[in-house]
Amino acid sequence: QLAESGGGLVQTGESLRLSCVASGSTSSINAMGWYRQAPGKQREFVATINTLASGDRTIYADSVKGRFTISRDDGRNTAYLEMNNLKPEDTAVYYCKTVLGDPWGNEYDYWGQGTQVTVSS
């Protein structure tokens, strides 16, 4: 299960920090990421942090590079999305996605319920 929090209403230029807590089989998390969906638009990728043998790898959408930072805690079951210099176009419902892997190489996606972020101009 995933539980997101941290959304809210802010003004342009302000910051928010989203959290996503994973419960259950967190030892097999291959990736944790954030997506968002604005009204009338398709869900889009925001950022992901992938667990690799060589270490974590972060990937960002071009629209948020330099403003958003994704991270995971030392316990590995919580992902954060630090959002700075927010713009009205960042307004959306933000969803957390976790990718779990099994010993046979299969991967399974799990989604949270979403948290609303609204940026006023």
mmCIF file of C-alpha atoms in Angstrom:
data_model
loop_
_atom_site.group_PDB
_atom_site.id
_atom_site.type_symbol
_atom_site.label_atom_id
_atom_site.label_comp_id
_atom_site.label_asym_id
_atom_site.label_seq_id
_atom_site.Cartn_x
_atom_site.Cartn_y
_atom_site.Cartn_z
ATOM 1 C CA GLN A 1 0.000 0.000 0.000
ATOM 2 C CA LEU A 2 1.052 3.564 -0.673
ATOM 3 C CA ALA A 3 0.053 6.648 1.287
ATOM 4 C CA GLU A 4 0.787 10.087 -0.120
ATOM 5 C CA SER A 5 0.728 13.353 1.791
ATOM 6 C CA GLY A 6 1.985 16.905 1.593
ATOM 7 C CA GLY A 7 -0.201 18.412 -1.079
ATOM 8 C CA GLY A 8 -1.881 21.763 -0.659
ATOM 9 C CA LEU A 9 -2.504 25.253 -1.994
ATOM 10 C CA VAL A 10 0.493 27.520 -2.492
ATOM 11 C CA GLN A 11 1.355 30.628 -4.456
ATOM 12 C CA THR A 12 3.670 30.845 -7.439
ATOM 13 C CA GLY A 13 7.299 30.530 -6.402
ATOM 14 C CA GLU A 14 6.582 28.708 -3.153
ATOM 15 C CA SER A 15 7.573 25.164 -2.220
ATOM 16 C CA LEU A 16 5.939 21.913 -1.157
ATOM 17 C CA ARG A 17 7.252 18.539 -0.093
ATOM 18 C CA LEU A 18 5.294 15.424 -0.957
ATOM 19 C CA SER A 19 5.766 12.139 0.878
ATOM 20 C CA CYS A 20 4.908 8.600 -0.172
ATOM 21 C CA VAL A 21 5.067 5.852 2.430
ATOM 22 C CA ALA A 22 5.084 2.262 1.227
ATOM 23 C CA SER A 23 3.914 -0.501 3.525
ATOM 24 C CA GLY A 24 4.147 -4.224 3.067
ATOM 25 C CA SER A 25 6.949 -5.874 1.101
ATOM 26 C CA THR A 26 9.267 -2.880 0.850
ATOM 27 C CA SER A 27 12.447 -4.962 0.542
ATOM 28 C CA SER A 28 11.714 -5.643 -3.116
ATOM 29 C CA ILE A 29 11.140 -2.065 -4.243
ATOM 30 C CA ASN A 30 12.857 -1.509 -7.585
ATOM 31 C CA ALA A 31 11.707 2.058 -8.048
ATOM 32 C CA MET A 32 9.567 4.784 -6.514
ATOM 33 C CA GLY A 33 8.285 7.657 -8.558
ATOM 34 C CA TRP A 34 5.820 10.477 -8.964
ATOM 35 C CA TYR A 35 3.341 11.182 -11.721
ATOM 36 C CA ARG A 36 0.757 13.924 -12.018
ATOM 37 C CA GLN A 37 -2.538 14.507 -13.750
ATOM 38 C CA ALA A 38 -3.965 17.940 -14.412
ATOM 39 C CA PRO A 39 -7.670 18.458 -15.167
ATOM 40 C CA GLY A 40 -8.481 17.363 -18.705
ATOM 41 C CA LYS A 41 -5.004 15.974 -19.301
ATOM 42 C CA GLN A 42 -3.400 12.561 -19.262
ATOM 43 C CA ARG A 43 -1.297 11.403 -16.371
ATOM 44 C CA GLU A 44 2.343 12.350 -16.949
ATOM 45 C CA PHE A 45 5.684 11.307 -15.552
ATOM 46 C CA VAL A 46 7.352 13.676 -13.073
ATOM 47 C CA ALA A 47 10.294 11.899 -11.457
ATOM 48 C CA THR A 48 11.550 8.490 -10.444
ATOM 49 C CA ILE A 49 14.308 7.050 -8.291
ATOM 50 C CA ASN A 50 15.429 3.621 -9.461
ATOM 51 C CA THR A 51 17.272 1.124 -7.312
ATOM 52 C CA LEU A 52 20.241 -0.248 -9.220
ATOM 53 C CA ALA A 53 23.138 -2.464 -8.190
ATOM 54 C CA SER A 54 25.409 0.534 -8.752
ATOM 55 C CA GLY A 55 23.247 2.818 -6.645
ATOM 56 C CA ASP A 56 20.104 4.907 -6.980
ATOM 57 C CA ARG A 57 19.410 6.654 -10.274
ATOM 58 C CA THR A 58 17.071 9.633 -10.517
ATOM 59 C CA ILE A 59 15.234 10.722 -13.652
ATOM 60 C CA TYR A 60 13.141 13.859 -14.101
ATOM 61 C CA ALA A 61 10.719 15.221 -16.633
ATOM 62 C CA ASP A 62 12.154 18.204 -18.473
ATOM 63 C CA SER A 63 9.401 20.427 -17.116
ATOM 64 C CA VAL A 64 10.565 19.950 -13.508
ATOM 65 C CA LYS A 65 14.343 19.629 -13.863
ATOM 66 C CA GLY A 66 16.147 22.016 -11.596
ATOM 67 C CA ARG A 67 13.032 22.670 -9.501
ATOM 68 C CA PHE A 68 11.976 19.248 -8.167
ATOM 69 C CA THR A 69 14.088 16.736 -6.278
ATOM 70 C CA ILE A 70 13.126 13.125 -5.596
ATOM 71 C CA SER A 71 14.711 11.165 -2.759
ATOM 72 C CA ARG A 72 14.216 8.127 -0.547
ATOM 73 C CA ASP A 73 14.799 7.780 3.167
ATOM 74 C CA ASP A 74 17.423 5.521 4.750
ATOM 75 C CA GLY A 75 14.729 3.005 5.666
ATOM 76 C CA ARG A 76 13.909 2.832 1.944
ATOM 77 C CA ASN A 77 10.160 2.754 2.352
ATOM 78 C CA THR A 78 9.449 6.474 1.909
ATOM 79 C CA ALA A 79 9.921 8.636 -1.152
ATOM 80 C CA TYR A 80 9.878 12.401 -1.137
ATOM 81 C CA LEU A 81 9.321 14.961 -3.849
ATOM 82 C CA GLU A 82 10.698 18.366 -2.948
ATOM 83 C CA MET A 83 9.043 20.923 -5.218
ATOM 84 C CA ASN A 84 10.541 24.400 -5.386
ATOM 85 C CA ASN A 85 9.663 27.463 -7.426
ATOM 86 C CA LEU A 86 6.199 26.092 -8.111
ATOM 87 C CA LYS A 87 4.277 27.379 -11.107
ATOM 88 C CA PRO A 88 0.552 27.370 -11.898
ATOM 89 C CA GLU A 89 1.204 24.715 -14.537
ATOM 90 C CA ASP A 90 2.354 22.378 -11.758
ATOM 91 C CA THR A 91 -1.220 22.246 -10.511
ATOM 92 C CA ALA A 92 -2.352 18.625 -10.610
ATOM 93 C CA VAL A 93 -3.103 15.546 -8.587
ATOM 94 C CA TYR A 94 0.233 13.938 -7.800
ATOM 95 C CA TYR A 95 0.407 10.146 -7.645
ATOM 96 C CA CYS A 96 3.098 7.967 -6.169
ATOM 97 C CA LYS A 97 4.036 4.783 -7.990
ATOM 98 C CA THR A 98 6.105 1.938 -6.619
ATOM 99 C CA VAL A 99 7.598 -0.843 -8.714
ATOM 100 C CA LEU A 100 8.079 -4.103 -6.861
ATOM 101 C CA GLY A 101 10.191 -6.956 -8.163
ATOM 102 C CA ASP A 102 10.010 -10.664 -7.459
ATOM 103 C CA PRO A 103 12.824 -13.272 -7.474
ATOM 104 C CA TRP A 104 11.861 -14.311 -11.012
ATOM 105 C CA GLY A 105 12.454 -10.891 -12.542
ATOM 106 C CA ASN A 106 8.825 -9.826 -12.765
ATOM 107 C CA GLU A 107 7.831 -6.301 -11.825
ATOM 108 C CA TYR A 108 4.527 -4.997 -10.497
ATOM 109 C CA ASP A 109 3.278 -1.413 -10.329
ATOM 110 C CA TYR A 110 1.373 -0.046 -7.363
ATOM 111 C CA TRP A 111 -0.248 3.376 -7.236
ATOM 112 C CA GLY A 112 -1.294 5.645 -4.423
ATOM 113 C CA GLN A 113 -4.579 7.530 -4.240
ATOM 114 C CA GLY A 114 -3.045 10.879 -5.119
ATOM 115 C CA THR A 115 -2.596 14.226 -3.394
ATOM 116 C CA GLN A 116 -3.758 17.556 -4.795
ATOM 117 C CA VAL A 117 -1.258 20.320 -5.479
ATOM 118 C CA THR A 118 -2.664 23.699 -6.439
ATOM 119 C CA VAL A 119 -0.465 26.641 -7.349
ATOM 120 C CA SER A 120 -2.162 30.015 -7.580
ATOM 121 C CA SER A 121 -0.813 32.830 -9.728
#
